[in-house]
Short mmCIF file of C-alpha atoms and ligand atoms in Angstrom, two decimals:
data_model
loop_
_atom_site.label_atom_id
_atom_site.label_comp_id
_atom_site.label_asym_id
_atom_site.label_seq_id
_atom_site.Cartn_x
_atom_site.Cartn_y
_atom_site.Cartn_z
CA MET D 27 137.87 150.39 163.14
CA LYS D 28 138.39 146.77 162.15
CA ILE D 29 136.88 145.50 158.91
CA SER D 30 134.60 143.13 160.85
CA GLU D 31 133.25 146.08 162.88
CA ILE D 32 132.50 147.98 159.69
CA ILE D 33 130.62 144.99 158.28
CA VAL D 34 128.57 144.71 161.46
CA ALA D 35 127.81 148.44 161.39
CA VAL D 36 126.69 148.28 157.76
CA LEU D 37 124.51 145.23 158.46
CA MET D 38 122.87 147.00 161.43
CA LEU D 39 122.17 150.01 159.22
CA ILE D 40 120.55 147.84 156.53
CA LEU D 41 118.47 146.03 159.15
CA SER D 42 117.23 149.25 160.70
CA CYS D 43 116.31 150.60 157.25
CA LEU D 44 114.36 147.42 156.50
CA ALA D 45 112.46 147.70 159.77
CA PHE D 46 111.69 151.34 159.02
CA ALA D 47 110.46 150.63 155.49
CA ASN D 48 108.21 147.74 156.54
CA PRO D 49 104.79 148.71 155.11
CA VAL D 50 102.95 146.50 157.63
CA VAL D 51 103.77 148.88 160.47
CA PRO D 52 101.11 151.58 160.27
CA ASP D 53 101.76 155.23 161.02
CA GLY D 54 99.96 155.61 164.35
CA ASP D 55 99.78 154.43 167.94
CA THR D 56 97.49 151.39 167.98
CA GLU D 57 97.18 151.38 171.79
CA LYS D 58 95.89 154.95 171.84
CA GLY D 59 93.62 154.11 168.93
CA LYS D 60 92.21 151.12 170.78
CA GLU D 61 91.34 153.30 173.76
CA ILE D 62 89.31 155.80 171.71
CA ALA D 63 87.70 152.97 169.75
CA ALA D 64 86.51 151.32 172.96
CA GLY D 65 85.21 154.60 174.37
CA ILE D 66 83.40 156.11 171.38
CA CYS D 67 83.18 153.80 168.39
CA ALA D 68 82.55 150.27 169.71
CA GLY D 69 78.82 150.76 170.16
CA CYS D 70 78.33 150.98 166.41
CA HIS D 71 81.43 149.34 164.89
CA ASN D 72 82.17 146.73 167.62
CA SER D 73 85.34 146.81 169.70
CA ASP D 74 87.53 145.27 166.97
CA GLY D 75 85.84 147.10 164.10
CA ASN D 76 83.79 144.10 163.00
CA SER D 77 80.39 145.78 163.06
CA ILE D 78 77.50 143.34 162.97
CA ILE D 79 74.98 146.02 161.95
CA PRO D 80 74.59 146.07 158.14
CA ASN D 81 74.33 149.89 157.95
CA ASN D 82 77.58 150.38 159.87
CA PRO D 83 80.72 149.45 157.95
CA ILE D 84 83.25 146.85 159.02
CA LEU D 85 86.48 148.77 159.70
CA ALA D 86 88.72 145.80 160.62
CA GLY D 87 91.50 145.11 158.13
CA GLN D 88 90.97 148.31 156.15
CA TYR D 89 94.08 150.22 155.02
CA ALA D 90 95.03 152.83 157.58
CA GLU D 91 95.58 155.59 155.02
CA TYR D 92 92.07 155.12 153.65
CA THR D 93 90.42 155.07 157.10
CA ALA D 94 92.27 158.17 158.29
CA LYS D 95 91.27 159.98 155.09
CA GLN D 96 87.59 159.13 155.67
CA LEU D 97 87.72 160.39 159.26
CA ARG D 98 89.21 163.72 158.14
CA GLU D 99 86.63 164.09 155.39
CA PHE D 100 83.60 163.50 157.60
CA ARG D 101 84.61 166.77 159.27
CA ALA D 102 82.67 169.81 158.07
CA ASP D 103 84.91 172.77 157.32
CA ASN D 104 83.21 175.95 158.61
CA LYS D 105 80.53 176.85 156.09
CA LYS D 106 81.44 174.20 153.55
CA SER D 107 79.66 170.87 153.93
CA ALA D 108 81.90 167.87 154.52
CA LYS D 109 83.31 166.09 151.47
CA ARG D 110 81.66 163.02 152.94
CA ASP D 111 78.40 164.30 154.33
CA ASN D 112 77.11 162.05 157.11
CA PRO D 113 75.62 163.65 160.26
CA THR D 114 76.30 160.66 162.54
CA MET D 115 79.99 160.39 161.69
CA ALA D 116 80.39 164.18 161.54
CA SER D 117 79.51 164.38 165.23
CA MET D 118 81.80 161.43 166.02
CA VAL D 119 84.88 163.09 164.52
CA ALA D 120 84.15 166.65 165.63
CA ASN D 121 86.46 166.44 168.65
CA LEU D 122 89.16 164.17 167.24
CA SER D 123 92.62 165.49 166.32
CA ASP D 124 94.44 164.34 163.18
CA ASP D 125 96.66 162.20 165.43
CA ASP D 126 93.62 160.55 167.07
CA MET D 127 92.40 159.70 163.55
CA LYS D 128 95.76 158.18 162.57
CA ASN D 129 95.82 156.13 165.78
CA LEU D 130 92.28 154.85 165.26
CA ALA D 131 93.05 153.98 161.63
CA ALA D 132 96.22 152.11 162.64
CA TYR D 133 94.29 150.16 165.28
CA TYR D 134 91.51 149.04 162.92
CA ALA D 135 94.01 148.16 160.15
CA GLN D 136 95.54 145.56 162.48
CA GLN D 137 92.27 143.80 163.37
CA GLN D 138 91.25 140.58 161.62
CA PRO D 139 88.22 141.26 159.39
CA GLN D 140 85.10 139.06 159.59
CA THR D 141 82.64 138.51 156.75
CA GLY D 142 79.62 140.82 156.79
CA VAL D 143 75.93 140.35 156.09
CA ASN D 144 74.56 139.65 152.60
CA ASN D 145 70.86 139.87 151.73
CA THR D 146 70.29 137.31 148.99
CA ASN D 147 71.25 133.88 147.70
CA ASP D 148 69.55 134.50 144.35
CA GLU D 149 71.95 133.06 141.76
CA SER D 150 70.92 135.45 138.98
CA VAL D 151 71.63 138.47 141.20
CA LEU D 152 75.03 137.15 142.28
CA GLU D 153 75.94 136.27 138.67
CA LEU D 154 75.14 139.80 137.52
CA GLY D 155 77.18 141.15 140.45
CA GLU D 156 80.14 138.99 139.55
CA LYS D 157 79.95 140.05 135.90
CA ILE D 158 80.02 143.75 136.84
CA TYR D 159 82.73 143.31 139.47
CA LEU D 160 85.13 141.39 137.22
CA GLY D 161 84.22 142.70 133.77
CA GLY D 162 82.10 145.86 134.10
CA ASN D 163 79.42 146.60 131.53
CA LEU D 164 80.77 147.29 128.03
CA ASP D 165 77.46 148.68 126.72
CA SER D 166 77.26 151.45 129.32
CA ALA D 167 81.04 151.89 129.82
CA VAL D 168 81.03 150.77 133.45
CA PRO D 169 84.61 149.74 134.24
CA ALA D 170 85.38 146.51 136.09
CA CYS D 171 85.49 147.19 139.83
CA SER D 172 88.36 144.70 140.05
CA SER D 173 90.58 147.03 138.01
CA CYS D 174 90.86 149.34 141.03
CA HIS D 175 89.74 147.22 143.99
CA SER D 176 91.60 144.02 142.88
CA VAL D 177 90.09 140.72 141.79
CA THR D 178 89.68 139.45 145.36
CA GLY D 179 88.36 142.76 146.71
CA GLN D 180 91.44 143.23 148.91
CA GLY D 181 91.90 146.67 147.37
CA ILE D 182 95.19 148.29 146.39
CA PRO D 183 96.76 150.45 149.11
CA PRO D 184 96.86 153.27 149.82
CA HIS D 185 94.09 154.73 147.60
CA TYR D 186 91.77 151.86 146.70
CA PRO D 187 89.95 150.51 149.74
CA ARG D 188 89.42 146.91 150.65
CA LEU D 189 85.81 145.91 149.90
CA SER D 190 85.68 142.13 150.37
CA GLY D 191 83.19 140.86 152.94
CA GLN D 192 81.78 144.32 153.66
CA HIS D 193 78.04 144.42 154.50
CA ALA D 194 76.01 144.54 151.25
CA THR D 195 73.64 147.15 152.71
CA TYR D 196 76.52 149.50 153.54
CA ILE D 197 78.16 149.07 150.10
CA PHE D 198 74.89 149.85 148.33
CA SER D 199 74.42 152.94 150.53
CA GLN D 200 77.86 154.23 149.45
CA LEU D 201 77.15 153.67 145.75
CA GLN D 202 73.97 155.69 146.25
CA ALA D 203 75.87 158.39 148.16
CA PHE D 204 78.40 158.75 145.31
CA ARG D 205 75.51 158.90 142.87
CA HIS D 206 73.61 161.60 144.79
CA GLY D 207 76.74 163.58 145.65
CA THR D 208 76.47 163.32 149.45
CA ARG D 209 79.83 161.56 149.14
CA LYS D 210 82.25 163.37 146.87
CA ASN D 211 85.62 162.55 148.45
CA ASP D 212 86.84 160.24 145.67
CA VAL D 213 89.97 161.61 144.02
CA ASN D 214 89.31 162.49 140.34
CA HIS D 215 85.62 161.58 140.96
CA SER D 216 86.45 158.02 139.94
CA MET D 217 83.57 156.50 141.91
CA GLN D 218 81.06 159.21 140.98
CA THR D 219 81.78 158.55 137.30
CA VAL D 220 81.48 154.78 137.75
CA VAL D 221 78.09 154.90 139.50
CA SER D 222 76.63 157.53 137.15
CA ARG D 223 76.67 154.81 134.48
CA MET D 224 75.10 152.06 136.60
CA SER D 225 71.48 151.00 137.06
CA VAL D 226 70.10 150.47 140.57
CA LYS D 227 69.78 146.77 139.73
CA GLU D 228 73.50 146.61 138.89
CA MET D 229 74.45 148.51 142.05
CA LYS D 230 72.41 146.14 144.23
CA ALA D 231 73.81 143.05 142.51
CA VAL D 232 77.45 144.11 142.76
CA SER D 233 76.98 145.01 146.45
CA GLU D 234 75.68 141.51 147.19
CA PHE D 235 78.54 139.90 145.26
CA ILE D 236 81.21 141.96 147.08
CA SER D 237 79.80 141.07 150.50
CA LEU D 238 80.50 137.39 149.74
CA LEU D 239 84.13 137.95 148.65
CA LYS D 240 86.72 136.69 151.09
C1 HEC M 1 76.11 155.94 166.27
C2 HEC M 1 76.82 154.97 165.48
C3 HEC M 1 78.28 155.24 165.12
C4 HEC M 1 79.32 155.54 165.98
C5 HEC M 1 79.28 155.68 167.49
C6 HEC M 1 80.50 155.62 165.14
N1 HEC M 1 80.18 155.37 163.85
FE1 HEC M 1 81.50 155.30 162.27
N2 HEC M 1 79.95 155.02 160.97
C7 HEC M 1 78.62 154.92 161.33
C8 HEC M 1 77.81 154.87 160.13
C9 HEC M 1 76.29 154.77 160.05
C10 HEC M 1 78.71 154.96 159.03
C11 HEC M 1 78.36 155.03 157.53
C12 HEC M 1 78.39 156.49 157.14
C13 HEC M 1 78.06 156.74 155.68
O1 HEC M 1 77.05 156.21 155.20
O2 HEC M 1 78.82 157.48 155.03
C14 HEC M 1 80.04 155.03 159.60
C15 HEC M 1 81.20 155.11 158.84
C16 HEC M 1 82.49 155.11 159.37
C17 HEC M 1 83.71 155.05 158.59
C18 HEC M 1 83.83 154.93 157.07
C19 HEC M 1 84.26 153.53 156.71
C20 HEC M 1 84.52 153.30 155.25
O3 HEC M 1 84.67 152.12 154.88
O4 HEC M 1 84.58 154.24 154.46
C21 HEC M 1 84.74 155.10 159.48
C22 HEC M 1 86.22 155.08 159.15
C23 HEC M 1 84.17 155.19 160.81
N3 HEC M 1 82.79 155.17 160.71
C24 HEC M 1 84.91 155.23 161.98
C25 HEC M 1 84.36 155.51 163.24
C26 HEC M 1 85.15 155.83 164.40
C27 HEC M 1 86.66 155.86 164.43
C28 HEC M 1 84.27 156.06 165.43
C29 HEC M 1 84.58 156.48 166.85
C30 HEC M 1 85.39 157.69 166.97
C31 HEC M 1 82.93 155.85 164.90
N4 HEC M 1 83.03 155.54 163.56
C32 HEC M 1 81.77 155.94 165.63
C33 HEC M 1 78.12 154.85 162.62
C34 HEC M 1 78.84 155.14 163.77
C1 HEC M 2 89.09 154.00 138.62
C2 HEC M 2 89.20 153.30 139.90
C3 HEC M 2 87.93 152.73 140.51
C4 HEC M 2 87.01 151.86 139.93
C5 HEC M 2 86.99 151.33 138.50
C6 HEC M 2 86.08 151.55 140.96
N1 HEC M 2 86.40 152.18 142.14
FE1 HEC M 2 85.41 152.06 143.90
N2 HEC M 2 86.67 153.42 144.75
C7 HEC M 2 87.74 153.99 144.11
C8 HEC M 2 88.41 154.91 145.03
C9 HEC M 2 89.63 155.78 144.72
C10 HEC M 2 87.69 154.86 146.24
C11 HEC M 2 88.00 155.61 147.55
C12 HEC M 2 87.41 156.98 147.57
C13 HEC M 2 87.80 157.71 148.85
O1 HEC M 2 88.98 157.95 149.05
O2 HEC M 2 86.93 157.98 149.64
C14 HEC M 2 86.62 153.91 146.03
C15 HEC M 2 85.67 153.60 146.99
C16 HEC M 2 84.66 152.67 146.82
C17 HEC M 2 83.68 152.31 147.82
C18 HEC M 2 83.58 152.86 149.24
C19 HEC M 2 84.18 151.87 150.21
C20 HEC M 2 83.87 152.16 151.65
O3 HEC M 2 84.39 151.43 152.50
O4 HEC M 2 83.13 153.10 151.95
C21 HEC M 2 82.86 151.36 147.28
C22 HEC M 2 81.70 150.67 147.93
C23 HEC M 2 83.33 151.13 145.93
N3 HEC M 2 84.42 151.93 145.68
C24 HEC M 2 82.74 150.22 145.05
C25 HEC M 2 83.10 150.08 143.72
C26 HEC M 2 82.37 149.25 142.77
C27 HEC M 2 81.16 148.42 143.12
C28 HEC M 2 82.98 149.40 141.57
C29 HEC M 2 82.60 148.78 140.23
C30 HEC M 2 81.25 149.01 139.78
C31 HEC M 2 84.11 150.31 141.77
N4 HEC M 2 84.15 150.70 143.09
C32 HEC M 2 84.99 150.71 140.77
C33 HEC M 2 88.15 153.75 142.81
C34 HEC M 2 87.52 152.94 141.90
#
Protein backbone atom coordinates (compact mmCIF):
# COMPACT_ATOMS: atom_id res chain seq x y z
CA MET A 1 0.00 0.00 0.00
CA LYS A 2 1.31 3.44 -0.90
CA ILE A 3 1.59 6.08 1.81
CA SER A 4 -1.04 8.22 0.06
CA GLU A 5 -3.49 5.27 0.12
CA ILE A 6 -2.91 4.83 3.84
CA ILE A 7 -3.60 8.52 4.45
CA VAL A 8 -6.82 8.30 2.46
CA ALA A 9 -7.88 5.18 4.37
CA VAL A 10 -7.20 6.84 7.73
CA LEU A 11 -9.11 9.97 6.68
CA MET A 12 -12.09 7.86 5.58
CA LEU A 13 -12.05 6.08 8.93
CA ILE A 14 -12.02 9.38 10.84
CA LEU A 15 -14.85 10.74 8.70
CA SER A 16 -17.00 7.67 9.23
CA CYS A 17 -16.40 7.86 12.99
CA LEU A 18 -17.42 11.52 13.00
CA ALA A 19 -20.62 10.73 11.12
CA PHE A 20 -21.37 7.92 13.55
CA ALA A 21 -20.77 10.07 16.64
CA ASN A 22 -22.91 12.97 15.39
CA PRO A 23 -25.40 13.53 18.25
CA VAL A 24 -27.92 15.21 15.92
CA VAL A 25 -28.75 11.90 14.27
CA PRO A 26 -31.31 10.28 16.56
CA ASP A 27 -31.49 6.57 17.23
CA GLY A 28 -34.64 5.64 15.31
CA ASP A 29 -36.29 5.57 11.90
CA THR A 30 -38.00 8.94 11.45
CA GLU A 31 -40.00 7.78 8.41
CA LYS A 32 -41.56 4.91 10.35
CA GLY A 33 -42.15 7.27 13.25
CA LYS A 34 -43.91 9.75 10.99
CA GLU A 35 -46.28 7.05 9.76
CA ILE A 36 -47.41 6.05 13.27
CA ALA A 37 -47.63 9.71 14.30
CA ALA A 38 -49.96 10.47 11.39
CA GLY A 39 -52.11 7.41 12.08
CA ILE A 40 -52.53 7.56 15.87
CA CYS A 41 -51.09 10.69 17.45
CA ALA A 42 -51.86 13.60 15.12
CA GLY A 43 -55.42 14.07 16.33
CA CYS A 44 -54.17 15.25 19.71
CA HIS A 45 -50.56 16.35 19.12
CA ASN A 46 -50.85 17.59 15.50
CA SER A 47 -49.00 15.94 12.62
CA ASP A 48 -45.66 17.60 13.42
CA GLY A 49 -46.05 17.38 17.20
CA ASN A 50 -47.03 21.03 17.61
CA SER A 51 -50.25 20.46 19.53
CA ILE A 52 -52.49 23.50 19.65
CA ILE A 53 -54.55 22.14 22.56
CA PRO A 54 -53.17 23.46 25.88
CA ASN A 55 -53.74 20.16 27.74
CA ASN A 56 -51.80 18.17 25.15
CA PRO A 57 -48.04 18.75 25.18
CA ILE A 58 -46.00 20.02 22.25
CA LEU A 59 -43.67 17.15 21.30
CA ALA A 60 -41.78 18.88 18.46
CA GLY A 61 -38.12 19.54 19.19
CA GLN A 62 -38.04 17.46 22.37
CA TYR A 63 -34.99 15.23 22.95
CA ALA A 64 -35.61 11.77 21.58
CA GLU A 65 -34.27 9.98 24.65
CA TYR A 66 -36.69 11.84 26.89
CA THR A 67 -39.71 11.22 24.63
CA ALA A 68 -38.96 7.51 24.26
CA LYS A 69 -38.60 7.22 28.05
CA GLN A 70 -42.01 8.83 28.57
CA LEU A 71 -43.67 6.48 26.09
CA ARG A 72 -42.21 3.43 27.86
CA GLU A 73 -43.28 4.74 31.25
CA PHE A 74 -46.91 5.40 30.30
CA ARG A 75 -47.14 1.62 29.92
CA ALA A 76 -48.65 -0.18 32.92
CA ASP A 77 -46.65 -3.23 33.95
CA ASN A 78 -49.10 -6.04 34.85
CA LYS A 79 -50.42 -5.26 38.31
CA LYS A 80 -48.17 -2.29 38.96
CA SER A 81 -49.54 1.09 37.91
CA ALA A 82 -47.50 2.96 35.32
CA LYS A 83 -44.66 5.17 36.57
CA ARG A 84 -46.45 7.91 34.68
CA ASP A 85 -50.10 7.23 35.28
CA ASN A 86 -52.26 8.70 32.51
CA PRO A 87 -55.18 6.64 31.14
CA THR A 88 -55.28 8.39 27.74
CA MET A 89 -51.60 7.87 26.96
CA ALA A 90 -51.61 4.39 28.52
CA SER A 91 -54.09 3.24 25.88
CA MET A 92 -52.09 4.99 23.13
CA VAL A 93 -48.87 3.11 23.93
CA ALA A 94 -50.42 -0.25 24.78
CA ASN A 95 -49.73 -1.72 21.33
CA LEU A 96 -46.45 0.04 20.54
CA SER A 97 -43.12 -1.83 20.57
CA ASP A 98 -39.95 -0.28 22.00
CA ASP A 99 -38.78 0.28 18.41
CA ASP A 100 -42.02 2.09 17.50
CA MET A 101 -41.40 4.36 20.51
CA LYS A 102 -37.82 5.10 19.42
CA ASN A 103 -39.00 5.86 15.89
CA LEU A 104 -41.75 8.20 17.09
CA ALA A 105 -39.33 9.96 19.45
CA ALA A 106 -36.77 10.41 16.65
CA TYR A 107 -39.46 11.84 14.36
CA TYR A 108 -40.72 14.42 16.88
CA ALA A 109 -37.16 15.42 17.87
CA GLN A 110 -36.57 16.56 14.28
CA GLN A 111 -39.67 18.77 14.02
CA GLN A 112 -39.42 22.54 14.49
CA PRO A 113 -41.16 23.52 17.75
CA GLN A 114 -43.76 26.32 17.82
CA THR A 115 -44.58 28.45 20.86
CA GLY A 116 -47.53 27.21 22.92
CA VAL A 117 -50.41 28.91 24.68
CA ASN A 118 -49.97 31.08 27.78
CA ASN A 119 -52.87 32.22 29.97
CA THR A 120 -51.84 35.59 31.37
CA ASN A 121 -50.02 38.84 30.64
CA ASP A 122 -50.07 39.86 34.30
CA GLU A 123 -46.61 41.33 34.95
CA SER A 124 -46.53 40.39 38.64
CA VAL A 125 -47.25 36.73 37.81
CA LEU A 126 -44.58 36.61 35.09
CA GLU A 127 -42.04 38.33 37.37
CA LEU A 128 -42.62 35.76 40.10
CA GLY A 129 -42.30 33.00 37.49
CA GLU A 130 -39.03 34.40 36.22
CA LYS A 131 -37.66 34.71 39.76
CA ILE A 132 -38.44 31.05 40.51
CA TYR A 133 -37.19 29.81 37.14
CA LEU A 134 -33.83 31.60 37.30
CA GLY A 135 -33.21 31.82 41.04
CA GLY A 136 -35.59 29.46 42.89
CA ASN A 137 -36.87 30.41 46.33
CA LEU A 138 -34.16 30.55 49.01
CA ASP A 139 -36.65 30.67 51.91
CA SER A 140 -38.32 27.38 51.00
CA ALA A 141 -35.25 25.75 49.36
CA VAL A 142 -36.78 25.55 45.89
CA PRO A 143 -33.86 25.21 43.47
CA ALA A 144 -33.67 27.29 40.29
CA CYS A 145 -35.35 25.41 37.44
CA SER A 146 -32.63 26.76 35.14
CA SER A 147 -30.00 24.71 36.99
CA CYS A 148 -31.38 21.56 35.35
CA HIS A 149 -33.48 22.81 32.43
CA SER A 150 -30.98 25.53 31.32
CA VAL A 151 -31.45 29.29 31.39
CA THR A 152 -33.29 29.37 28.05
CA GLY A 153 -35.44 26.31 28.82
CA GLN A 154 -33.78 24.29 26.05
CA GLY A 155 -33.04 21.57 28.60
CA ILE A 156 -29.87 19.51 28.87
CA PRO A 157 -29.97 16.23 26.94
CA PRO A 158 -30.51 13.42 27.50
CA HIS A 159 -32.11 13.62 30.98
CA TYR A 160 -33.43 17.16 31.39
CA PRO A 161 -36.28 17.89 28.98
CA ARG A 162 -36.75 20.98 26.91
CA LEU A 163 -39.50 23.15 28.45
CA SER A 164 -39.40 26.43 26.53
CA GLY A 165 -42.63 27.43 24.79
CA GLN A 166 -44.59 24.48 26.18
CA HIS A 167 -48.29 25.17 26.92
CA ALA A 168 -48.62 26.71 30.41
CA THR A 169 -51.66 24.56 31.18
CA TYR A 170 -49.76 21.34 30.42
CA ILE A 171 -46.69 22.40 32.47
CA PHE A 172 -48.87 23.22 35.47
CA SER A 173 -50.63 19.84 35.13
CA GLN A 174 -47.24 18.06 35.29
CA LEU A 175 -46.13 19.98 38.37
CA GLN A 176 -49.40 18.90 39.99
CA ALA A 177 -48.88 15.30 38.84
CA PHE A 178 -45.38 15.20 40.41
CA ARG A 179 -46.85 16.69 43.57
CA HIS A 180 -49.70 14.16 43.83
CA GLY A 181 -47.54 11.21 42.78
CA THR A 182 -49.49 10.26 39.63
CA ARG A 183 -46.18 11.01 37.89
CA LYS A 184 -43.21 9.44 39.63
CA ASN A 185 -40.85 8.69 36.73
CA ASP A 186 -38.26 11.35 37.60
CA VAL A 187 -34.89 9.77 38.38
CA ASN A 188 -33.91 10.38 42.04
CA HIS A 189 -37.34 12.05 42.51
CA SER A 190 -35.75 15.35 41.55
CA MET A 191 -39.02 16.89 40.35
CA GLN A 192 -41.12 15.46 43.20
CA THR A 193 -38.73 17.07 45.70
CA VAL A 194 -38.79 20.40 43.85
CA VAL A 195 -42.60 20.67 43.72
CA SER A 196 -43.11 19.49 47.31
CA ARG A 197 -41.56 22.82 48.36
CA MET A 198 -43.60 25.04 46.03
CA SER A 199 -46.89 26.86 46.56
CA VAL A 200 -49.65 26.58 43.95
CA LYS A 201 -49.13 30.27 43.20
CA GLU A 202 -45.45 29.64 42.44
CA MET A 203 -46.26 26.62 40.27
CA LYS A 204 -48.79 28.61 38.23
CA ALA A 205 -46.42 31.57 37.84
CA VAL A 206 -43.44 29.50 36.73
CA SER A 207 -45.63 27.60 34.22
CA GLU A 208 -46.72 30.87 32.63
CA PHE A 209 -43.14 32.15 32.48
CA ILE A 210 -41.84 28.94 30.84
CA SER A 211 -44.54 29.01 28.16
CA LEU A 212 -43.16 32.38 26.98
CA LEU A 213 -39.52 31.21 26.77
CA LYS A 214 -38.20 30.80 23.26
C1 LIG B 1 -56.62 11.46 22.74
C2 LIG B 1 -55.53 12.40 22.72
C3 LIG B 1 -54.11 11.85 22.59
C4 LIG B 1 -53.61 11.01 21.62
C5 LIG B 1 -54.35 10.39 20.45
C6 LIG B 1 -52.19 10.87 21.91
N1 LIG B 1 -51.86 11.62 22.99
FE1 LIG B 1 -49.97 11.83 23.77
N2 LIG B 1 -50.72 12.95 25.30
C7 LIG B 1 -52.04 13.30 25.47
C8 LIG B 1 -52.21 13.97 26.74
C9 LIG B 1 -53.50 14.52 27.32
C10 LIG B 1 -50.93 14.00 27.35
C11 LIG B 1 -50.56 14.53 28.75
C12 LIG B 1 -50.52 13.33 29.68
C13 LIG B 1 -50.17 13.68 31.12
O1 LIG B 1 -50.79 14.61 31.66
O2 LIG B 1 -49.30 13.02 31.68
C14 LIG B 1 -50.02 13.37 26.41
C15 LIG B 1 -48.65 13.22 26.64
C16 LIG B 1 -47.75 12.68 25.72
C17 LIG B 1 -46.32 12.65 25.89
C18 LIG B 1 -45.51 13.22 27.05
C19 LIG B 1 -44.81 14.48 26.60
C20 LIG B 1 -43.89 15.10 27.61
O3 LIG B 1 -43.46 16.24 27.37
O4 LIG B 1 -43.58 14.49 28.64
C21 LIG B 1 -45.82 12.01 24.79
C22 LIG B 1 -44.36 11.72 24.50
C23 LIG B 1 -46.93 11.66 23.94
N3 LIG B 1 -48.10 12.09 24.53
C24 LIG B 1 -46.82 11.02 22.71
C25 LIG B 1 -47.91 10.51 21.99
C26 LIG B 1 -47.77 9.61 20.87
C27 LIG B 1 -46.45 9.15 20.30
C28 LIG B 1 -49.04 9.32 20.45
C29 LIG B 1 -49.46 8.38 19.34
C30 LIG B 1 -48.94 7.02 19.44
C31 LIG B 1 -49.97 10.06 21.29
N4 LIG B 1 -49.23 10.76 22.23
C32 LIG B 1 -51.33 10.07 21.17
C33 LIG B 1 -53.06 13.08 24.56
C34 LIG B 1 -52.98 12.23 23.46
C1 LIG C 1 -32.37 18.66 39.97
C2 LIG C 1 -32.78 18.83 38.58
C3 LIG C 1 -34.12 19.51 38.31
C4 LIG C 1 -34.57 20.74 38.76
C5 LIG C 1 -33.88 21.70 39.73
C6 LIG C 1 -35.82 20.95 38.12
N1 LIG C 1 -36.15 19.90 37.29
FE1 LIG C 1 -37.81 19.70 36.15
N2 LIG C 1 -37.22 17.84 35.55
C7 LIG C 1 -36.06 17.23 35.93
C8 LIG C 1 -35.98 15.92 35.31
C9 LIG C 1 -34.86 14.89 35.47
C10 LIG C 1 -37.17 15.77 34.55
C11 LIG C 1 -37.57 14.57 33.66
C12 LIG C 1 -38.26 13.50 34.44
C13 LIG C 1 -38.57 12.31 33.55
O1 LIG C 1 -37.65 11.69 33.04
O2 LIG C 1 -39.73 12.05 33.33
C14 LIG C 1 -37.91 17.00 34.72
C15 LIG C 1 -39.16 17.23 34.15
C16 LIG C 1 -39.86 18.41 34.28
C17 LIG C 1 -41.15 18.68 33.66
C18 LIG C 1 -41.93 17.74 32.75
C19 LIG C 1 -41.74 18.14 31.32
C20 LIG C 1 -42.70 17.49 30.36
O3 LIG C 1 -42.55 17.73 29.15
O4 LIG C 1 -43.60 16.75 30.78
C21 LIG C 1 -41.52 19.95 34.01
C22 LIG C 1 -42.77 20.68 33.62
C23 LIG C 1 -40.47 20.46 34.86
N3 LIG C 1 -39.47 19.52 35.00
C24 LIG C 1 -40.48 21.74 35.42
C25 LIG C 1 -39.54 22.20 36.33
C26 LIG C 1 -39.67 23.47 37.04
C27 LIG C 1 -40.80 24.45 36.85
C28 LIG C 1 -38.59 23.56 37.87
C29 LIG C 1 -38.26 24.66 38.86
C30 LIG C 1 -39.27 24.99 39.83
C31 LIG C 1 -37.79 22.35 37.67
N4 LIG C 1 -38.40 21.56 36.72
C32 LIG C 1 -36.60 22.08 38.33
C33 LIG C 1 -35.08 17.77 36.75
C34 LIG C 1 -35.13 18.98 37.39
